[in-house]
CSV table of C-alpha atoms and ligand atoms in Angstrom, one decimal:
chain,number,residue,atom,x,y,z
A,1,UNK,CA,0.0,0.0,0.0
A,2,UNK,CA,1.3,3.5,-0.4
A,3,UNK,CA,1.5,6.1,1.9
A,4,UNK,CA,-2.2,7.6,1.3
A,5,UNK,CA,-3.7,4.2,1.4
A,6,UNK,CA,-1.8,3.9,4.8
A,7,UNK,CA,-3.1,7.2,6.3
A,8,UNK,CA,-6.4,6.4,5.0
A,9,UNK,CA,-6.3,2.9,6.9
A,10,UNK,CA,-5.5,4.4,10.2
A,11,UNK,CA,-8.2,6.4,10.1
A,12,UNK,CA,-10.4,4.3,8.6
A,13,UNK,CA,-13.3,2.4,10.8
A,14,UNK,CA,-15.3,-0.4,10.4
A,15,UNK,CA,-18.9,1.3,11.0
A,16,UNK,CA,-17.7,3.2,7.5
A,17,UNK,CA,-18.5,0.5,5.6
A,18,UNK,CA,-22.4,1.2,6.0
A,19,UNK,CA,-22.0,4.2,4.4
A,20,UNK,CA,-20.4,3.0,1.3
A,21,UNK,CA,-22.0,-0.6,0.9
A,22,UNK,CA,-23.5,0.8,-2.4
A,23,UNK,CA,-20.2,0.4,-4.2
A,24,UNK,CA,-20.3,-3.0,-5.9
A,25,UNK,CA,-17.0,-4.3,-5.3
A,26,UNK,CA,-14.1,-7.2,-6.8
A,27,UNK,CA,-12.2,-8.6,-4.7
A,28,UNK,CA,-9.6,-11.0,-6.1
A,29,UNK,CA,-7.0,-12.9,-3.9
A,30,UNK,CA,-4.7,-16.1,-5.0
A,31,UNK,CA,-4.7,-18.9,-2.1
A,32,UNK,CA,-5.7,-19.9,1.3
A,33,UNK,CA,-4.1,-21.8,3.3
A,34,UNK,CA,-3.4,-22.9,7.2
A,35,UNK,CA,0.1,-24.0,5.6
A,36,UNK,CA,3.8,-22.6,5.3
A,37,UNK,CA,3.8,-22.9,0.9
A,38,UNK,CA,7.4,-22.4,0.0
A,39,UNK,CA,6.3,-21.6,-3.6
A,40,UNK,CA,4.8,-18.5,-2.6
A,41,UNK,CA,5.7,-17.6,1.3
A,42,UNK,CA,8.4,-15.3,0.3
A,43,UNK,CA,6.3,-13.3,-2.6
A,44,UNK,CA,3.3,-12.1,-0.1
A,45,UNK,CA,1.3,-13.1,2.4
A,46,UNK,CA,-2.2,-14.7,2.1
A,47,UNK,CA,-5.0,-15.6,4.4
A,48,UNK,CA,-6.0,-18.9,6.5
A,49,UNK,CA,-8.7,-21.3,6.3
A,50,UNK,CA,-10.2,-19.2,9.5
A,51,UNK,CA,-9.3,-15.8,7.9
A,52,UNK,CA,-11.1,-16.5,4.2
A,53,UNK,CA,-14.1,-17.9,5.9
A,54,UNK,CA,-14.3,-14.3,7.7
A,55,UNK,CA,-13.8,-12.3,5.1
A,56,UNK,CA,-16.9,-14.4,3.2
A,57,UNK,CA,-18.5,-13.5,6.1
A,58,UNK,CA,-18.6,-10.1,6.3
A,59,UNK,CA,-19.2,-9.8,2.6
A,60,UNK,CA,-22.3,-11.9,2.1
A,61,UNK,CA,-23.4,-9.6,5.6
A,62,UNK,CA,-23.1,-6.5,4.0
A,63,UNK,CA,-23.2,-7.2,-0.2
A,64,UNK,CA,-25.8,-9.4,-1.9
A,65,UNK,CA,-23.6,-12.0,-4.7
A,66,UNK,CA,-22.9,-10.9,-7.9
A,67,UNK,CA,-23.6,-14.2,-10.5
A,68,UNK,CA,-20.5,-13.8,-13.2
A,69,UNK,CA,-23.2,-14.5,-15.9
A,70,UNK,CA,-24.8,-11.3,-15.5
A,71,UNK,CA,-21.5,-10.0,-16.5
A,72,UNK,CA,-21.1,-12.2,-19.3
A,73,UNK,CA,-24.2,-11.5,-21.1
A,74,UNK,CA,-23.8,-7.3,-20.3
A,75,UNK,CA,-26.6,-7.1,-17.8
A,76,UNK,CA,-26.9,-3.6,-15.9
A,77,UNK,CA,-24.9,-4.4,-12.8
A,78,UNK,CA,-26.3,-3.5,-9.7
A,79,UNK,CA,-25.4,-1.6,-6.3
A,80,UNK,CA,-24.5,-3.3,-3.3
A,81,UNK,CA,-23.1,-6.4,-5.1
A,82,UNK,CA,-19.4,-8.5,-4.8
A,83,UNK,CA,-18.0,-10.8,-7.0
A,84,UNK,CA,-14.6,-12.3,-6.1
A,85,UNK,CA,-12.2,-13.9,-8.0
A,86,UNK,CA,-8.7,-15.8,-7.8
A,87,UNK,CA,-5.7,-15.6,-9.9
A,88,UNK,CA,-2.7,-17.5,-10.9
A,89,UNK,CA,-4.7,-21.1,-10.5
A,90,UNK,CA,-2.8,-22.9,-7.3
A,91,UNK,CA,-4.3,-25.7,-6.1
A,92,UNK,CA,-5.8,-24.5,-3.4
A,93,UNK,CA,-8.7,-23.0,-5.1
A,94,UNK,CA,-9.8,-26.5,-5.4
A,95,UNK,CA,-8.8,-28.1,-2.5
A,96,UNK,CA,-9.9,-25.1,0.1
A,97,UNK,CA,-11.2,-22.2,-1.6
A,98,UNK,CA,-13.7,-24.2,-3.6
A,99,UNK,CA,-15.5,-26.5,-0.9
A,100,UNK,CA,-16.0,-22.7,1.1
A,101,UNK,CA,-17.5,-21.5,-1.4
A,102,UNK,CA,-19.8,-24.1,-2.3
A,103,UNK,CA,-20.9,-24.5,1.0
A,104,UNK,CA,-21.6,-20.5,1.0
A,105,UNK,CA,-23.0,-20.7,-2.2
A,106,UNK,CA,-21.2,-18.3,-3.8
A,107,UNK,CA,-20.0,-18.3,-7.6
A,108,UNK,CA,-16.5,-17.1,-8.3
A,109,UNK,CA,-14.2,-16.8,-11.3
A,110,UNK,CA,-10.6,-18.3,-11.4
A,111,UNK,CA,-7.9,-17.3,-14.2
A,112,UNK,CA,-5.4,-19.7,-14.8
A,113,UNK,CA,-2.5,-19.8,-16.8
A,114,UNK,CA,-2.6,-22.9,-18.9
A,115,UNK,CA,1.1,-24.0,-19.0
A,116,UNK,CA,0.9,-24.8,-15.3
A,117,UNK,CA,-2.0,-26.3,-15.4
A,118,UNK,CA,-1.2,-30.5,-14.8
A,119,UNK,CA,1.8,-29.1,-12.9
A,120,UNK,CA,4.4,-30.0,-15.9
A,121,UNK,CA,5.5,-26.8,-15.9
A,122,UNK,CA,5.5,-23.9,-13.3
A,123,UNK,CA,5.3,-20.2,-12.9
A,124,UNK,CA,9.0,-18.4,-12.7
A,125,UNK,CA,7.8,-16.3,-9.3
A,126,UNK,CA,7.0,-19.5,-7.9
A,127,UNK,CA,10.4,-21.0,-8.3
A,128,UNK,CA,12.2,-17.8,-7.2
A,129,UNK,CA,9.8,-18.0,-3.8
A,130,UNK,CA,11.5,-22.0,-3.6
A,131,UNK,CA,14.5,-20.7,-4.1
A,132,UNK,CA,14.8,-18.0,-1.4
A,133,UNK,CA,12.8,-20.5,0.9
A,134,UNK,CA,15.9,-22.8,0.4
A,135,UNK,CA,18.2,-20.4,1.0
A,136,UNK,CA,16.5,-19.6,4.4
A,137,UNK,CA,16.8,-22.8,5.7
A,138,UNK,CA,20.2,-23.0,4.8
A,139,UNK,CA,21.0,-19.2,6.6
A,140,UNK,CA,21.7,-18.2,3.3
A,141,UNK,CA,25.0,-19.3,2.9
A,142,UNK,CA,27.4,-16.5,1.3
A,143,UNK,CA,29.3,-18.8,-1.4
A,144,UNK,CA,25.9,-19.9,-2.7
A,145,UNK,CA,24.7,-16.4,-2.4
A,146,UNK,CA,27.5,-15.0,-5.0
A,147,UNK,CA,27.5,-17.2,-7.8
A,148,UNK,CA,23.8,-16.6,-7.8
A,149,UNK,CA,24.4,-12.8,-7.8
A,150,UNK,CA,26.8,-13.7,-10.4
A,151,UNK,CA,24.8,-15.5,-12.8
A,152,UNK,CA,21.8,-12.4,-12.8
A,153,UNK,CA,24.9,-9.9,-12.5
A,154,UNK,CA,23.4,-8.0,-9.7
A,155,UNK,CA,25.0,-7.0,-6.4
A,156,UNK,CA,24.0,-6.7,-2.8
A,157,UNK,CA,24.7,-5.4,0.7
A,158,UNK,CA,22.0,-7.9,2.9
A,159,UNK,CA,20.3,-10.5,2.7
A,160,UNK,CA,16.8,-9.2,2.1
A,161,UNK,CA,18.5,-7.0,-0.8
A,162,UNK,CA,19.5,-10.1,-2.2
A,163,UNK,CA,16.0,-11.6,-2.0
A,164,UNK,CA,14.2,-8.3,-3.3
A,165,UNK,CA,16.1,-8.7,-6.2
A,166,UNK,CA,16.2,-12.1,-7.1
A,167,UNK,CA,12.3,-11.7,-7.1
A,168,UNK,CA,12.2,-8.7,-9.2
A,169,UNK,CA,14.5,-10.3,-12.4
A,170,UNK,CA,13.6,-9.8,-16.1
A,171,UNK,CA,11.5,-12.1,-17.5
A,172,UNK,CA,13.9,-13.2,-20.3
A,173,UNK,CA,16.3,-14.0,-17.3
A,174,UNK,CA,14.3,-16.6,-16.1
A,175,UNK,CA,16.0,-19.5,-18.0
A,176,UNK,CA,18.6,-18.9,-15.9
A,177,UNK,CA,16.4,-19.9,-13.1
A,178,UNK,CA,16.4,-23.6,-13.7
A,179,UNK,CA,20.4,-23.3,-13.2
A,180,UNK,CA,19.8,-22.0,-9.1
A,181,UNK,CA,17.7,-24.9,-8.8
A,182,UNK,CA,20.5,-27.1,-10.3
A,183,UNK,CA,23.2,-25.4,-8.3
A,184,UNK,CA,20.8,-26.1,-5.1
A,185,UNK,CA,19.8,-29.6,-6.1
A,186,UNK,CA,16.4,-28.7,-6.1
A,187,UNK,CA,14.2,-31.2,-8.2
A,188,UNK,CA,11.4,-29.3,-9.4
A,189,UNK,CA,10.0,-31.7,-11.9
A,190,UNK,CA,9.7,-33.8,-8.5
A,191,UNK,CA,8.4,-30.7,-6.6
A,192,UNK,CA,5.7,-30.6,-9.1
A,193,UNK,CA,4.8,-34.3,-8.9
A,194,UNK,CA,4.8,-34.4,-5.3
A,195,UNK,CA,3.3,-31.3,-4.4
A,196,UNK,CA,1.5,-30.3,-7.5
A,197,UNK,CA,1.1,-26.7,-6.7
A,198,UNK,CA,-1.1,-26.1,-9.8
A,199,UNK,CA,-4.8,-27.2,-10.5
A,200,UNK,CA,-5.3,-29.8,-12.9
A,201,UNK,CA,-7.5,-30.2,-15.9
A,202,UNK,CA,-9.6,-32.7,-13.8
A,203,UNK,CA,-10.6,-30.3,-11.2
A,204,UNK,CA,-11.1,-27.7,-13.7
A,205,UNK,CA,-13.9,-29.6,-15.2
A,206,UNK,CA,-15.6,-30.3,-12.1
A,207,UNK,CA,-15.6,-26.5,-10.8
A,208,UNK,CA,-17.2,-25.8,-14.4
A,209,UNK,CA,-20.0,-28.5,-13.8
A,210,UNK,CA,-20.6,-27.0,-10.4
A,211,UNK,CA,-21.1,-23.5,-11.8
A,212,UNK,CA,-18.1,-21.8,-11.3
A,213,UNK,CA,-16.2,-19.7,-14.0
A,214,UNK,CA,-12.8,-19.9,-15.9
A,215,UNK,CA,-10.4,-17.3,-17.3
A,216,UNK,CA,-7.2,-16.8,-18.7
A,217,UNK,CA,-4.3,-15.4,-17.2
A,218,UNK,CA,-1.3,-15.4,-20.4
A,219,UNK,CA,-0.1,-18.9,-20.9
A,220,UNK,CA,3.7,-18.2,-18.6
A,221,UNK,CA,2.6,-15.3,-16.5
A,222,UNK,CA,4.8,-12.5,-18.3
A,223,UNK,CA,4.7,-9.3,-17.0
A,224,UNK,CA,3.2,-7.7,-20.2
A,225,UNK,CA,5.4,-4.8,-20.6
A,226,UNK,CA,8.2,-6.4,-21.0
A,227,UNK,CA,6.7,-8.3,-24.2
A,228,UNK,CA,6.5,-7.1,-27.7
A,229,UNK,CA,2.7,-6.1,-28.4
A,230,UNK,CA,2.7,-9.5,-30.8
A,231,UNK,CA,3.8,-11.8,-27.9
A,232,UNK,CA,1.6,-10.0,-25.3
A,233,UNK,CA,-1.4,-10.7,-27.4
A,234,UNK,CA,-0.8,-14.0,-28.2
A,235,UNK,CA,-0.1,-15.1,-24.7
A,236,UNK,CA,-3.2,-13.5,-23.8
A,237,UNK,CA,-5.4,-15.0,-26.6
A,238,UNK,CA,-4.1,-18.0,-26.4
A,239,UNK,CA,-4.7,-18.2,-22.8
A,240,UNK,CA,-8.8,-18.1,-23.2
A,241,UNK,CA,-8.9,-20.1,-26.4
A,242,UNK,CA,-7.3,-22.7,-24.5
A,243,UNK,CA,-10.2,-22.5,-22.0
A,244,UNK,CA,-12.6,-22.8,-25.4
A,245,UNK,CA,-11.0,-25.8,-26.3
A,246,UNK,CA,-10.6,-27.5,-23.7
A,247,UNK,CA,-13.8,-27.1,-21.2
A,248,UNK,CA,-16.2,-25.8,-24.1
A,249,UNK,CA,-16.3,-22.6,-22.7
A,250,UNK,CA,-18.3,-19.7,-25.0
A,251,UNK,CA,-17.4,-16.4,-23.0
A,252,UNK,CA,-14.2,-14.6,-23.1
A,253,UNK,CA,-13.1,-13.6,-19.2
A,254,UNK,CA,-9.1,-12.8,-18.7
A,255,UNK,CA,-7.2,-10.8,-16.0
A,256,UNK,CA,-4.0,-9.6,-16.3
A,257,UNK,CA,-0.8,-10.9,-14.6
A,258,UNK,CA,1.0,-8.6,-12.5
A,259,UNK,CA,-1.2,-5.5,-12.8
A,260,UNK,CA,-3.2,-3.8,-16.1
A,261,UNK,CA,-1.3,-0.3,-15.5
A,262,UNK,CA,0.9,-0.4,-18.6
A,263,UNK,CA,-1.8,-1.9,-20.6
A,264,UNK,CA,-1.9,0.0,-24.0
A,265,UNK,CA,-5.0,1.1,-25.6
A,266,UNK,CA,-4.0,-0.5,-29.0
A,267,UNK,CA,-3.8,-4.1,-27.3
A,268,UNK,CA,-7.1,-3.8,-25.4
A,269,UNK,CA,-9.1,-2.4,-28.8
A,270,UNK,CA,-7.5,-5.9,-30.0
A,271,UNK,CA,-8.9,-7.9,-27.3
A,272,UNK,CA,-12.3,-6.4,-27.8
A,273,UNK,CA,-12.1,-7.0,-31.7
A,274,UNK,CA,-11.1,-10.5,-30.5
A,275,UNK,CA,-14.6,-10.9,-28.7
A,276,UNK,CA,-16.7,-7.3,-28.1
A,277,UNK,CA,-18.2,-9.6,-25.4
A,278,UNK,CA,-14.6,-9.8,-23.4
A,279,UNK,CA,-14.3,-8.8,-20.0
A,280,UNK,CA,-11.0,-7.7,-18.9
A,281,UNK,CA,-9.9,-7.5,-15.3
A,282,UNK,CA,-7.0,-5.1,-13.5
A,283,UNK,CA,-5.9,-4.9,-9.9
A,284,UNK,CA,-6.2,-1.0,-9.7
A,285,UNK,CA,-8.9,-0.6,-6.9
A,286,UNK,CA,-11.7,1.2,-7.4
A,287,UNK,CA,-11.2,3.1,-10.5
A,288,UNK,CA,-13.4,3.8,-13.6
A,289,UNK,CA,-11.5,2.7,-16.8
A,290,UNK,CA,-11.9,3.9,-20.8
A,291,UNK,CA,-14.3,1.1,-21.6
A,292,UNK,CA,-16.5,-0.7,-19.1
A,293,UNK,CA,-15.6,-4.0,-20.2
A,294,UNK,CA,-12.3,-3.4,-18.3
A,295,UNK,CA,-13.3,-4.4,-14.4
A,296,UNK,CA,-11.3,-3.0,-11.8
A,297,UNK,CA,-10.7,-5.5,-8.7
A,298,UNK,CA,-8.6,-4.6,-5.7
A,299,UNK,CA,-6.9,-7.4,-3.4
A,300,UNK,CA,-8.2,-8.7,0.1
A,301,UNK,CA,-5.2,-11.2,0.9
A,302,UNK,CA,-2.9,-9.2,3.6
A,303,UNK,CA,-4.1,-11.3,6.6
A,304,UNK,CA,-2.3,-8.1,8.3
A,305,UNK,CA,-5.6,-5.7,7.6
A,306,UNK,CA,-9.1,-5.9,9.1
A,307,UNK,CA,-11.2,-6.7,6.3
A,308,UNK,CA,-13.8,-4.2,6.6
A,309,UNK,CA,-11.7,-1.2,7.5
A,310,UNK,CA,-10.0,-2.4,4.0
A,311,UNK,CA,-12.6,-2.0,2.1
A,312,UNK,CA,-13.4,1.3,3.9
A,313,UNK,CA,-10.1,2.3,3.0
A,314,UNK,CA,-10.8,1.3,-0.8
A,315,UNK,CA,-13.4,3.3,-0.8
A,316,UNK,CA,-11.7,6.6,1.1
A,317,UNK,CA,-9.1,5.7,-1.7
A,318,UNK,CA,-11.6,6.4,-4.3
A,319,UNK,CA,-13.2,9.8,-3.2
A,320,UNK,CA,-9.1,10.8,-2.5
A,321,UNK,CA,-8.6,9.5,-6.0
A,322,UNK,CA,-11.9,11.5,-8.0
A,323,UNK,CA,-10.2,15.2,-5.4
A,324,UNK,CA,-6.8,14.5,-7.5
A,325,UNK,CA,-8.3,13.9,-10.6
A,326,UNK,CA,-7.2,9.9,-10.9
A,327,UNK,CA,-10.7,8.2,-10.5
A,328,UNK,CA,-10.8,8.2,-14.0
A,329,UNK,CA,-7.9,5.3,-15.6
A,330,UNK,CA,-6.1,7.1,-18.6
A,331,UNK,CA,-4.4,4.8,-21.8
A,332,UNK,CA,-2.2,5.7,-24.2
B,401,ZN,ZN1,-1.2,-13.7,-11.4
């Protein structure tokens, strides 16, 4: 969160939320779980079983469900409505997220990235986060520490520094990846088999049967702008059409990886001549965008934050936001 957002959470209050229920909201989070995962643990924090269950609670008290289909077919959407979704398709939105939803009847839409999907393959992020998790339990020995600052070419003072940038290398670096995990005898076709950290094709097809929606995510999880606009669309296409295929899916749903910010207006006028019935989805809070076929979600994961004083202090966010003149999402 930035500094405003900070402010804004200190003095926000949960009795607020009254006051701006009207707001139909989109939450979006990527797993739950009581567990340590060491493919995520050092990338952000998420909520528990206990947690999730909560935060379902306090939304169904206070906003009435918003059915994806009604966003599908372009129905006016109402006030006073949430729809959540879940991102990067871990297997824990089938083996946690999915029976508590169920069981709160709730519908929810998951975007997946298809080349993980089976667990053959795995995102980058992912393996960093099993990386640095190793290196924890090992005090992050120094030697090991260099030749990996060595291969990426970057240099560092702590051990955190190292860590912050390890997680933040270029995308076309992430061949070089597989050779940390070689260098720390780290198996990950085995990590994939045993733990299979990804959803499978199986479970895919029974969360369609039972009502719940699918999306695409890009095939390898690329953050966009470092793509040429060719690449960027095709991962992105390629991503839903492999729902279509696959599932017999008809509607076009996709959220982008990483965040929409540096999304260009000639790539999104390309997705909606792909399908005018798209429906794109950003992380950038409560903001209006240039078409309203681009949905704006903001996240409820940080276990750290009371869940309605966050959503107050999306929502003091967005009246600070329409005083500065940024409600309103420009593209060029
Ligand atoms: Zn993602």
């Amino acid at each position: 969160m930035g500094i405003v957002k900070d402010i804004l959470y200190k003095v926000s209050n949960k009795r607020f939320l009254s006051i701006f229920k009207n707001q139909t909201i989109f939450p979006y989070y990527h797993i739950v779980s009581d567990n340590k995962v060491a493919h995520v643990d050092n990338l952000y924090q998420f909520k528990d079983c206990k947690q999730f269950s909560n935060d379902i609670n306090v939304l169904t008290a206070n906003y009435k469900t918003l059915d994806p289909k009604d966003i599908i077919e372009n129905n006016r959407l109402k006030n006073n409505r949430f729809l959540i979704s879940f991102d990067d398709g871990l297997q824990e939105i089938y083996t946690i997220i999915y029976p508590i939803l169920k069981e709160n009847n709730i519908k929810a839409i998951f975007f997946i990235n298809p080349n993980f999907v089976d667990n053959n393959d795995g995102l980058y992020k992912h393996y960093i986060s099993l990386i640095i998790s190793h290196l924890r339990n090992n005090n992050f020995d120094e030697k090991v520490l260099q030749s990996i600052g060595q291969l990426f070419s970057f240099t560092y003072n702590t051990d955190e520094e190292f860590v912050k940038q390890l997680i933040n290398i270029k995308f076309s670096e992430r061949e070089k990846i597989n050779n940390v995990l070689e260098l720390l005898d780290i198996n990950i076709k085995e990590y994939l088999k045993e733990y299979k950290p990804y959803i499978t094709k199986g479970q895919i097809q029974e969360m369609i049967n039972d009502g719940f929606y699918f999306g695409g995510h890009t095939m390898t999880h690329p953050p966009l702008n470092q793509l040429s606009h060719e690449d960027q669309k095709n991962e992105i296409v390629n991503s839903i059409n492999w729902l279509k295929e696959n599932f017999n899916i008809n509607y076009s749903l996709f959220a982008f990886p990483f965040s929409d910010k540096l999304v260009s207006k000639k790539l999104l006028n390309e997705l909606f001549e792909y399908d005018r019935n798209i429906k794109l989805f950003g992380n950038s809070g409560l903001k209006k965008d240039i078409d309203n076929r681009i949905i704006q979600r903001f996240s409820l994961e940080n276990p750290n934050k009371q869940t309605e004083r966050q959503i107050v202090t999306e929502n003091l966010y967005k009246f600070y936001n329409n005083i500065i003149g940024k409600y309103n999402i420009k593209r060029k």
